[in-house]
mmCIF file of C-alpha atoms and ligand atoms in Angstrom:
data_model
loop_
_atom_site.group_PDB
_atom_site.id
_atom_site.type_symbol
_atom_site.label_atom_id
_atom_site.label_comp_id
_atom_site.label_asym_id
_atom_site.label_seq_id
_atom_site.Cartn_x
_atom_site.Cartn_y
_atom_site.Cartn_z
ATOM 1 C CA MET A 1 54.563 -52.316 53.162
ATOM 2 C CA THR A 2 57.351 -51.825 50.646
ATOM 3 C CA MET A 3 55.299 -49.695 48.222
ATOM 4 C CA LYS A 4 56.467 -46.245 48.134
ATOM 5 C CA LYS A 5 55.590 -44.523 44.720
ATOM 6 C CA ILE A 6 52.610 -44.871 42.528
ATOM 7 C CA ALA A 7 51.597 -43.288 39.443
ATOM 8 C CA VAL A 8 48.149 -42.611 37.778
ATOM 9 C CA LEU A 9 47.084 -41.647 34.176
ATOM 10 C CA THR A 10 43.773 -41.141 32.370
ATOM 11 C CA SER A 11 43.351 -42.968 28.881
ATOM 12 C CA GLY A 12 40.874 -43.146 26.181
ATOM 13 C CA GLY A 13 38.006 -41.045 25.669
ATOM 14 C CA ASP A 14 37.833 -38.522 28.725
ATOM 15 C CA ALA A 15 34.690 -38.738 31.006
ATOM 16 C CA PRO A 16 33.501 -36.139 33.484
ATOM 17 C CA GLY A 17 34.627 -37.368 36.837
ATOM 18 C CA MET A 18 38.077 -38.308 35.906
ATOM 19 C CA ASN A 19 39.573 -35.355 37.577
ATOM 20 C CA ALA A 20 37.451 -36.430 40.659
ATOM 21 C CA ALA A 21 39.146 -39.879 40.615
ATOM 22 C CA ILE A 22 42.568 -38.427 40.151
ATOM 23 C CA ARG A 23 41.932 -36.172 43.313
ATOM 24 C CA SER A 24 40.823 -39.019 45.328
ATOM 25 C CA VAL A 25 43.850 -41.251 44.328
ATOM 26 C CA VAL A 26 46.287 -38.576 45.236
ATOM 27 C CA LEU A 27 44.649 -37.765 48.573
ATOM 28 C CA ALA A 28 44.344 -41.439 49.598
ATOM 29 C CA ALA A 29 47.920 -42.016 48.566
ATOM 30 C CA HIS A 30 49.032 -38.935 50.497
ATOM 31 C CA HIS A 31 47.127 -40.290 53.548
ATOM 32 C CA TYR A 32 48.967 -43.650 53.324
ATOM 33 C CA LYS A 33 52.328 -41.805 52.963
ATOM 34 C CA LEU A 34 52.726 -42.753 49.318
ATOM 35 C CA GLU A 35 54.291 -40.422 46.716
ATOM 36 C CA THR A 36 52.145 -39.890 43.493
ATOM 37 C CA ILE A 37 53.039 -39.003 40.070
ATOM 38 C CA GLY A 38 50.844 -38.450 37.114
ATOM 39 C CA PHE A 39 51.623 -39.261 33.436
ATOM 40 C CA PHE A 40 50.536 -37.085 30.898
ATOM 41 C CA SER A 41 48.253 -37.970 27.824
ATOM 42 C CA GLY A 42 47.341 -41.485 28.625
ATOM 43 C CA TYR A 43 49.958 -44.239 27.934
ATOM 44 C CA ASN A 44 51.967 -41.704 25.656
ATOM 45 C CA GLY A 45 53.234 -40.227 28.971
ATOM 46 C CA LEU A 46 54.740 -43.509 29.941
ATOM 47 C CA ILE A 47 56.334 -43.974 26.554
ATOM 48 C CA GLU A 48 57.662 -40.510 26.322
ATOM 49 C CA ASP A 49 58.476 -40.351 30.240
ATOM 50 C CA ASN A 50 56.345 -37.209 30.584
ATOM 51 C CA SER A 51 54.994 -36.940 34.218
ATOM 52 C CA THR A 52 54.467 -34.637 36.944
ATOM 53 C CA LYS A 53 54.434 -35.016 40.870
ATOM 54 C CA LEU A 54 50.961 -34.856 42.224
ATOM 55 C CA THR A 55 50.403 -33.535 45.705
ATOM 56 C CA PRO A 56 47.202 -32.580 47.604
ATOM 57 C CA SER A 57 47.589 -28.970 46.322
ATOM 58 C CA SER A 58 47.990 -29.961 42.814
ATOM 59 C CA VAL A 59 44.432 -31.613 42.959
ATOM 60 C CA ASN A 60 42.810 -28.787 44.892
ATOM 61 C CA GLY A 61 39.691 -27.403 43.172
ATOM 62 C CA ILE A 62 39.429 -29.928 40.360
ATOM 63 C CA ILE A 63 36.390 -32.174 41.633
ATOM 64 C CA HIS A 64 33.957 -30.211 39.725
ATOM 65 C CA ARG A 65 35.874 -29.967 36.546
ATOM 66 C CA GLY A 66 35.233 -32.044 33.260
ATOM 67 C CA GLY A 67 38.019 -33.342 31.057
ATOM 68 C CA THR A 68 41.083 -34.450 32.800
ATOM 69 C CA ILE A 69 44.141 -32.314 34.375
ATOM 70 C CA LEU A 70 46.408 -35.209 32.997
ATOM 71 C CA LYS A 71 45.029 -35.181 29.518
ATOM 72 C CA SER A 72 44.095 -38.301 27.516
ATOM 73 C CA ALA A 73 44.755 -40.003 24.536
ATOM 74 C CA ARG A 74 44.332 -43.184 22.822
ATOM 75 C CA CYS A 75 47.734 -45.006 22.354
ATOM 76 C CA PRO A 76 48.170 -47.673 19.567
ATOM 77 C CA ALA A 77 51.980 -48.023 20.560
ATOM 78 C CA MET A 78 50.608 -50.077 23.421
ATOM 79 C CA LEU A 79 49.713 -52.888 21.116
ATOM 80 C CA PHE A 80 53.245 -53.427 20.313
ATOM 81 C CA GLU A 81 56.410 -54.707 22.189
ATOM 82 C CA GLU A 82 58.389 -51.599 21.331
ATOM 83 C CA GLY A 83 55.951 -49.323 23.036
ATOM 84 C CA LEU A 84 55.495 -51.635 25.900
ATOM 85 C CA LYS A 85 59.197 -51.805 26.518
ATOM 86 C CA LYS A 86 59.534 -48.014 26.418
ATOM 87 C CA ALA A 87 56.630 -47.775 29.095
ATOM 88 C CA VAL A 88 58.422 -50.441 31.404
ATOM 89 C CA GLU A 89 61.733 -48.679 31.009
ATOM 90 C CA THR A 90 59.911 -45.197 32.185
ATOM 91 C CA LEU A 91 58.118 -46.903 34.939
ATOM 92 C CA GLN A 92 61.686 -48.457 36.287
ATOM 93 C CA LYS A 93 63.475 -45.214 35.685
ATOM 94 C CA GLU A 94 60.965 -43.271 37.746
ATOM 95 C CA LYS A 95 60.795 -46.041 40.456
ATOM 96 C CA VAL A 96 57.199 -46.563 40.223
ATOM 97 C CA ASP A 97 55.969 -49.541 42.337
ATOM 98 C CA ALA A 98 52.219 -49.339 41.045
ATOM 99 C CA LEU A 99 50.219 -47.790 38.338
ATOM 100 C CA ILE A 100 46.456 -46.736 38.413
ATOM 101 C CA VAL A 101 44.789 -46.305 35.248
ATOM 102 C CA ILE A 102 41.430 -44.613 34.779
ATOM 103 C CA GLY A 103 39.858 -45.363 31.481
ATOM 104 C CA GLY A 104 37.660 -47.913 29.502
ATOM 105 C CA ASP A 105 38.097 -51.161 27.761
ATOM 106 C CA GLY A 106 40.973 -49.958 25.517
ATOM 107 C CA SER A 107 42.923 -48.577 28.382
ATOM 108 C CA PHE A 108 42.423 -51.795 30.256
ATOM 109 C CA ASN A 109 43.719 -53.722 27.357
ATOM 110 C CA GLY A 110 46.834 -51.689 27.596
ATOM 111 C CA LEU A 111 47.091 -52.462 31.302
ATOM 112 C CA LEU A 112 46.777 -56.033 30.895
ATOM 113 C CA ALA A 113 49.659 -55.970 28.205
ATOM 114 C CA LEU A 114 51.833 -54.131 30.590
ATOM 115 C CA ASN A 115 51.111 -56.491 33.301
ATOM 116 C CA ASN A 116 52.800 -59.155 31.355
ATOM 117 C CA HIS A 117 55.982 -57.048 30.997
ATOM 118 C CA TRP A 118 56.293 -55.437 34.185
ATOM 119 C CA SER A 119 56.513 -56.548 37.952
ATOM 120 C CA GLY A 120 54.748 -53.709 39.321
ATOM 121 C CA GLN A 121 51.117 -53.607 40.595
ATOM 122 C CA VAL A 122 48.380 -52.482 38.084
ATOM 123 C CA ILE A 123 44.855 -51.450 39.011
ATOM 124 C CA GLY A 124 42.038 -49.967 36.685
ATOM 125 C CA ILE A 125 39.267 -47.495 37.523
ATOM 126 C CA PRO A 126 36.337 -47.686 35.014
ATOM 127 C CA GLY A 127 36.214 -43.994 33.515
ATOM 128 C CA THR A 128 34.005 -43.888 30.437
ATOM 129 C CA ILE A 129 30.709 -42.226 29.343
ATOM 130 C CA ASP A 130 30.005 -45.467 27.655
ATOM 131 C CA ASN A 131 29.171 -47.733 30.737
ATOM 132 C CA ASP A 132 30.361 -50.656 28.711
ATOM 133 C CA ILE A 133 32.701 -52.308 31.340
ATOM 134 C CA ASP A 134 31.483 -55.624 32.904
ATOM 135 C CA GLY A 135 31.422 -56.150 36.741
ATOM 136 C CA THR A 136 30.453 -52.701 37.620
ATOM 137 C CA ASP A 137 26.977 -51.119 37.701
ATOM 138 C CA PHE A 138 28.289 -47.861 36.428
ATOM 139 C CA THR A 139 31.421 -46.214 35.010
ATOM 140 C CA ILE A 140 32.622 -42.696 36.053
ATOM 141 C CA GLY A 141 31.163 -40.323 33.504
ATOM 142 C CA PHE A 142 28.119 -42.238 32.360
ATOM 143 C CA SER A 143 25.516 -40.417 34.815
ATOM 144 C CA THR A 144 26.873 -37.131 33.617
ATOM 145 C CA ALA A 145 26.590 -37.953 29.948
ATOM 146 C CA VAL A 146 23.117 -39.431 30.408
ATOM 147 C CA ASN A 147 22.053 -36.015 32.115
ATOM 148 C CA THR A 148 23.825 -34.125 29.245
ATOM 149 C CA GLY A 149 21.854 -36.123 26.700
ATOM 150 C CA ILE A 150 18.640 -35.403 28.426
ATOM 151 C CA GLU A 151 19.166 -31.772 28.851
ATOM 152 C CA ALA A 152 19.842 -31.400 25.054
ATOM 153 C CA ILE A 153 16.954 -33.549 24.071
ATOM 154 C CA ASP A 154 14.483 -31.654 26.324
ATOM 155 C CA LYS A 155 15.410 -28.583 24.387
ATOM 156 C CA ILE A 156 15.101 -30.102 20.949
ATOM 157 C CA ARG A 157 11.614 -31.400 22.172
ATOM 158 C CA ASP A 158 10.635 -27.694 22.676
ATOM 159 C CA THR A 159 11.610 -27.111 18.938
ATOM 160 C CA ALA A 160 10.154 -30.304 17.783
ATOM 161 C CA GLU A 161 6.798 -29.307 19.463
ATOM 162 C CA ALA A 162 6.810 -25.797 18.101
ATOM 163 C CA PHE A 163 7.586 -26.832 14.469
ATOM 164 C CA GLU A 164 5.593 -30.230 14.813
ATOM 165 C CA ARG A 165 8.950 -31.972 13.658
ATOM 166 C CA ILE A 166 10.219 -35.396 13.733
ATOM 167 C CA PHE A 167 13.787 -35.436 15.112
ATOM 168 C CA ILE A 168 16.359 -38.448 14.926
ATOM 169 C CA VAL A 169 18.855 -37.766 17.577
ATOM 170 C CA GLU A 170 22.152 -39.956 17.542
ATOM 171 C CA LEU A 171 23.801 -40.558 20.757
ATOM 172 C CA MET A 172 27.321 -41.821 21.764
ATOM 173 C CA GLY A 173 28.160 -45.137 23.400
ATOM 174 C CA LYS A 174 30.740 -46.766 20.808
ATOM 175 C CA HIS A 175 29.012 -50.274 20.635
ATOM 176 C CA SER A 176 26.835 -50.182 23.518
ATOM 177 C CA GLY A 177 23.268 -48.790 23.949
ATOM 178 C CA HIS A 178 23.539 -47.559 27.643
ATOM 179 C CA ILE A 179 23.532 -44.010 26.958
ATOM 180 C CA THR A 180 20.664 -44.079 24.240
ATOM 181 C CA PHE A 181 18.337 -46.336 26.288
ATOM 182 C CA ASN A 182 18.616 -44.286 29.416
ATOM 183 C CA VAL A 183 18.251 -40.924 27.655
ATOM 184 C CA GLY A 184 15.525 -42.309 25.483
ATOM 185 C CA ILE A 185 13.448 -43.495 28.536
ATOM 186 C CA ALA A 186 14.272 -40.141 30.369
ATOM 187 C CA CYS A 187 13.017 -37.996 27.521
ATOM 188 C CA ALA A 188 9.935 -40.043 26.749
ATOM 189 C CA ALA A 189 11.452 -40.747 23.056
ATOM 190 C CA GLU A 190 8.695 -42.105 20.872
ATOM 191 C CA GLN A 191 11.332 -44.573 19.445
ATOM 192 C CA ILE A 192 14.678 -45.990 20.873
ATOM 193 C CA LEU A 193 16.880 -47.667 18.347
ATOM 194 C CA SER A 194 19.628 -49.397 20.151
ATOM 195 C CA PHE A 195 21.508 -52.713 19.916
ATOM 196 C CA GLU A 196 19.209 -54.323 22.331
ATOM 197 C CA ASN A 197 16.120 -54.027 19.919
ATOM 198 C CA PHE A 198 17.711 -53.899 16.533
ATOM 199 C CA SER A 199 19.651 -56.228 14.213
ATOM 200 C CA GLN A 200 21.185 -55.360 10.747
ATOM 201 C CA GLU A 201 18.914 -57.890 8.983
ATOM 202 C CA ASP A 202 15.922 -56.028 10.429
ATOM 203 C CA GLU A 203 16.699 -52.924 8.698
ATOM 204 C CA GLN A 204 13.739 -52.954 6.122
ATOM 205 C CA GLU A 205 11.545 -54.081 8.523
ATOM 206 C CA LYS A 206 12.398 -51.559 10.948
ATOM 207 C CA LEU A 207 12.056 -48.754 8.493
ATOM 208 C CA ASN A 208 8.604 -49.911 7.643
ATOM 209 C CA HIS A 209 7.566 -50.131 11.207
ATOM 210 C CA LEU A 210 8.976 -46.692 11.951
ATOM 211 C CA ALA A 211 7.070 -45.182 9.090
ATOM 212 C CA ILE A 212 3.771 -46.840 10.148
ATOM 213 C CA GLU A 213 4.485 -45.456 13.895
ATOM 214 C CA ILE A 214 5.206 -41.905 12.725
ATOM 215 C CA LYS A 215 2.119 -41.682 10.410
ATOM 216 C CA GLN A 216 -0.016 -43.121 13.248
ATOM 217 C CA ALA A 217 1.373 -40.456 15.657
ATOM 218 C CA GLN A 218 0.792 -37.814 12.983
ATOM 219 C CA GLN A 219 -2.787 -38.897 12.646
ATOM 220 C CA ASN A 220 -3.200 -38.781 16.427
ATOM 221 C CA ARG A 221 -1.877 -35.188 16.031
ATOM 222 C CA HIS A 222 1.174 -35.730 18.246
ATOM 223 C CA ALA A 223 3.077 -32.312 17.831
ATOM 224 C CA SER A 224 6.673 -33.827 18.106
ATOM 225 C CA TYR A 225 8.081 -37.168 17.540
ATOM 226 C CA ILE A 226 11.712 -38.057 18.699
ATOM 227 C CA ILE A 227 13.727 -41.091 17.783
ATOM 228 C CA VAL A 228 16.980 -41.747 19.686
ATOM 229 C CA ILE A 229 19.574 -43.645 18.024
ATOM 230 C CA ALA A 230 22.703 -45.277 19.178
ATOM 231 C CA GLU A 231 25.975 -44.515 17.232
ATOM 232 C CA ASN A 232 27.356 -47.301 15.003
ATOM 233 C CA LEU A 233 24.093 -48.907 14.988
ATOM 234 C CA TRP A 234 22.302 -48.019 11.668
ATOM 235 C CA PRO A 235 24.488 -47.848 8.520
ATOM 236 C CA GLY A 236 25.117 -44.189 7.890
ATOM 237 C CA GLY A 237 23.838 -43.239 11.177
ATOM 238 C CA ALA A 238 20.916 -40.734 11.914
ATOM 239 C CA THR A 239 21.637 -38.645 8.685
ATOM 240 C CA GLN A 240 21.184 -41.831 6.558
ATOM 241 C CA LEU A 241 18.173 -42.966 8.344
ATOM 242 C CA ALA A 242 16.492 -39.376 7.801
ATOM 243 C CA LYS A 243 17.394 -39.690 4.203
ATOM 244 C CA GLN A 244 15.746 -43.247 3.894
ATOM 245 C CA LEU A 245 12.619 -42.049 5.675
ATOM 246 C CA LYS A 246 12.244 -39.285 3.253
ATOM 247 C CA GLN A 247 13.261 -41.254 0.080
ATOM 248 C CA THR A 248 11.035 -44.535 0.797
ATOM 249 C CA GLU A 249 8.086 -43.009 2.722
ATOM 250 C CA ASN A 250 8.118 -39.367 2.088
ATOM 251 C CA ILE A 251 8.692 -38.421 5.881
ATOM 252 C CA ASP A 252 10.615 -35.360 6.706
ATOM 253 C CA CYS A 253 12.913 -35.989 9.583
ATOM 254 C CA THR A 254 15.717 -33.908 10.945
ATOM 255 C CA ALA A 255 18.979 -35.544 12.156
ATOM 256 C CA CYS A 256 20.926 -34.205 14.898
ATOM 257 C CA ILE A 257 24.134 -35.783 16.224
ATOM 258 C CA LEU A 258 24.827 -34.831 19.783
ATOM 259 C CA GLY A 259 28.403 -35.821 19.657
ATOM 260 C CA TYR A 260 31.080 -34.639 22.157
ATOM 261 C CA ILE A 261 29.000 -32.450 24.222
ATOM 262 C CA GLN A 262 28.208 -35.656 26.169
ATOM 263 C CA ARG A 263 31.842 -35.965 27.106
ATOM 264 C CA GLY A 264 32.307 -32.800 28.467
ATOM 265 C CA GLY A 265 31.005 -30.612 31.369
ATOM 266 C CA SER A 266 31.146 -30.748 35.116
ATOM 267 C CA PRO A 267 30.360 -34.218 36.603
ATOM 268 C CA VAL A 268 27.131 -34.694 38.368
ATOM 269 C CA ALA A 269 26.985 -35.702 41.963
ATOM 270 C CA LYS A 270 26.858 -39.396 41.281
ATOM 271 C CA ASP A 271 29.996 -39.228 39.206
ATOM 272 C CA ARG A 272 31.889 -37.324 41.605
ATOM 273 C CA ILE A 273 30.854 -39.483 44.414
ATOM 274 C CA LEU A 274 31.530 -42.768 42.569
ATOM 275 C CA ALA A 275 35.043 -41.455 41.373
ATOM 276 C CA THR A 276 35.922 -40.506 44.910
ATOM 277 C CA LYS A 277 34.972 -43.920 46.344
ATOM 278 C CA MET A 278 36.834 -45.716 43.472
ATOM 279 C CA GLY A 279 40.043 -43.630 43.867
ATOM 280 C CA VAL A 280 40.241 -44.617 47.593
ATOM 281 C CA ALA A 281 39.700 -48.070 46.936
ATOM 282 C CA ALA A 282 42.118 -48.384 44.192
ATOM 283 C CA VAL A 283 44.858 -47.118 46.724
ATOM 284 C CA GLN A 284 43.752 -49.431 49.237
ATOM 285 C CA GLU A 285 43.691 -52.434 46.920
ATOM 286 C CA LEU A 286 47.275 -51.576 46.127
ATOM 287 C CA ILE A 287 48.194 -51.399 49.628
ATOM 288 C CA ALA A 288 46.332 -54.862 50.190
ATOM 289 C CA GLY A 289 48.898 -56.213 47.514
ATOM 290 C CA ASN A 290 46.207 -56.810 44.719
ATOM 291 C CA SER A 291 47.057 -56.504 41.187
ATOM 292 C CA ASN A 292 45.522 -56.743 37.499
ATOM 293 C CA VAL A 293 42.121 -55.898 38.785
ATOM 294 C CA MET A 294 39.534 -53.192 38.169
ATOM 295 C CA VAL A 295 37.873 -51.585 41.365
ATOM 296 C CA ALA A 296 34.023 -51.743 40.734
ATOM 297 C CA GLU A 297 30.827 -51.029 42.404
ATOM 298 C CA ARG A 298 27.817 -53.552 42.501
ATOM 299 C CA ASN A 299 24.659 -52.868 44.485
ATOM 300 C CA ASN A 300 26.304 -50.123 46.363
ATOM 301 C CA GLN A 301 29.207 -52.456 47.299
ATOM 302 C CA LEU A 302 32.752 -51.751 46.299
ATOM 303 C CA LEU A 303 34.727 -54.681 44.941
ATOM 304 C CA THR A 304 37.377 -55.842 42.597
ATOM 305 C CA VAL A 305 36.957 -57.683 39.071
ATOM 306 C CA PRO A 306 39.682 -59.096 37.231
ATOM 307 C CA LEU A 307 40.849 -56.629 34.335
ATOM 308 C CA SER A 308 40.349 -59.556 31.935
ATOM 309 C CA VAL A 309 36.750 -59.895 33.087
ATOM 310 C CA ALA A 310 36.039 -56.247 32.858
ATOM 311 C CA ILE A 311 36.579 -55.981 29.141
ATOM 312 C CA GLN A 312 34.491 -58.802 27.916
ATOM 313 C CA HIS A 313 31.435 -56.860 27.001
ATOM 314 C CA VAL A 314 29.013 -59.669 28.087
ATOM 315 C CA GLU A 315 26.817 -57.337 30.219
ATOM 316 C CA LYS A 316 24.033 -55.439 28.253
ATOM 317 C CA VAL A 317 21.607 -52.749 29.032
ATOM 318 C CA SER A 318 19.251 -54.011 31.755
ATOM 319 C CA GLU A 319 16.371 -55.919 30.387
ATOM 320 C CA ASN A 320 13.990 -54.156 32.890
ATOM 321 C CA LEU A 321 14.784 -51.051 30.905
ATOM 322 C CA VAL A 322 14.186 -52.511 27.705
ATOM 323 C CA SER A 323 11.079 -54.115 28.478
ATOM 324 C CA ALA A 324 9.782 -50.877 30.245
ATOM 325 C CA GLN A 325 10.253 -49.111 26.844
ATOM 326 C CA GLU A 326 8.367 -51.710 24.971
ATOM 327 C CA ASN A 327 5.325 -51.734 27.296
ATOM 328 C CA ILE A 328 5.271 -47.854 27.375
ATOM 329 C CA LEU A 329 5.352 -47.730 23.631
ATOM 330 C CA ALA A 330 2.632 -50.335 23.414
ATOM 331 C CA LEU A 331 0.491 -47.944 25.513
ATOM 332 C CA THR A 332 1.408 -44.508 23.835
ATOM 333 C CA ALA A 333 0.555 -46.103 20.443
ATOM 334 C CA GLN A 334 -3.028 -46.401 21.521
HETATM 335 O O1 F6P B 401 34.490 -44.015 24.540
HETATM 336 C C1 F6P B 401 34.014 -42.774 24.532
HETATM 337 C C2 F6P B 401 33.580 -42.368 23.130
HETATM 338 O O2 F6P B 401 33.047 -40.850 23.239
HETATM 339 C C3 F6P B 401 32.592 -43.178 22.482
HETATM 340 O O3 F6P B 401 31.334 -42.990 22.882
HETATM 341 C C4 F6P B 401 32.647 -42.831 21.032
HETATM 342 O O4 F6P B 401 32.358 -43.805 20.194
HETATM 343 C C5 F6P B 401 34.157 -42.565 21.282
HETATM 344 O O5 F6P B 401 34.583 -42.261 22.322
HETATM 345 C C6 F6P B 401 34.834 -41.498 20.104
HETATM 346 O O6 F6P B 401 36.151 -41.507 20.039
HETATM 347 P P1 F6P B 401 36.993 -40.487 19.580
HETATM 348 O O7 F6P B 401 37.201 -39.486 20.788
HETATM 349 O O8 F6P B 401 38.422 -41.229 19.349
HETATM 350 O O9 F6P B 401 36.359 -39.818 18.410
#
């Protein structure tokens, strides 16, 4: 084995469990007698040569912490030749043999570009709350974000019940509906508006349909009514939908954007364990000589997926989940 030194960085939106993944990478590398350094603030650390040596003691006591000890950033410079050149210069100067990037699709695009300019090995670990990476059942951070969403909406439900109010709650996910659908189902939301069951052309139809459903629920004396909606779905988001329901149907709704609380907090067990398994697997893949792939988990089996496949956005929210909601809605409407 000629590999001696590896580097790790976290990039894009931070996700709970990124620290657990860093810890796992560092401990596995130490086990295999590899030196590890961590670059700060995503790819910016590569471009600016800003790194730190990582040892088992530097990752002690971080498995339960949200955010990332290496900090994160989005780095548009990686889209350009100049940025890539600087990143390669740093990797060569620091004598890094392989790079592990923990992040989402934007981060993997950066890694693919780097791979075309650098002869070292590159491996991705899927870390994003959005779960919008193909080839893996779950990304690190998704389960925590779903639990955070559930906790928040359970609380909103109390207020909604007490005041007999209608709430429209907007959830994160960039352009995917995984968080919205899972949170919606787990909170027994009366309506789930997501990419899987809505298209822009249906806007007016959806508005009419929502108004009918809400009025029906009010007639049936349902105390509360919660609509969950995916961000970037409805033009103007939850706030605009609430306005439209008032203007066109005289229905009072309270819009609530959950926002960044979904990215923070201590990772749940599932994310800590997934991150730990993936961190070890990433180091082992490097030792096996693999490159240009992401470590993934499918049906409880660890595997690798080409980075170019991981970023395709072909996989959607499970049809079972969508059909479960449709069937439940049909029942609760009666
Ligand atoms: O990718 C994670 C995510 O939180 C998305 O859900 C959201 O659309 C986006 O990042 C927000 O990005 P930023 O931190 O740049 O505002």
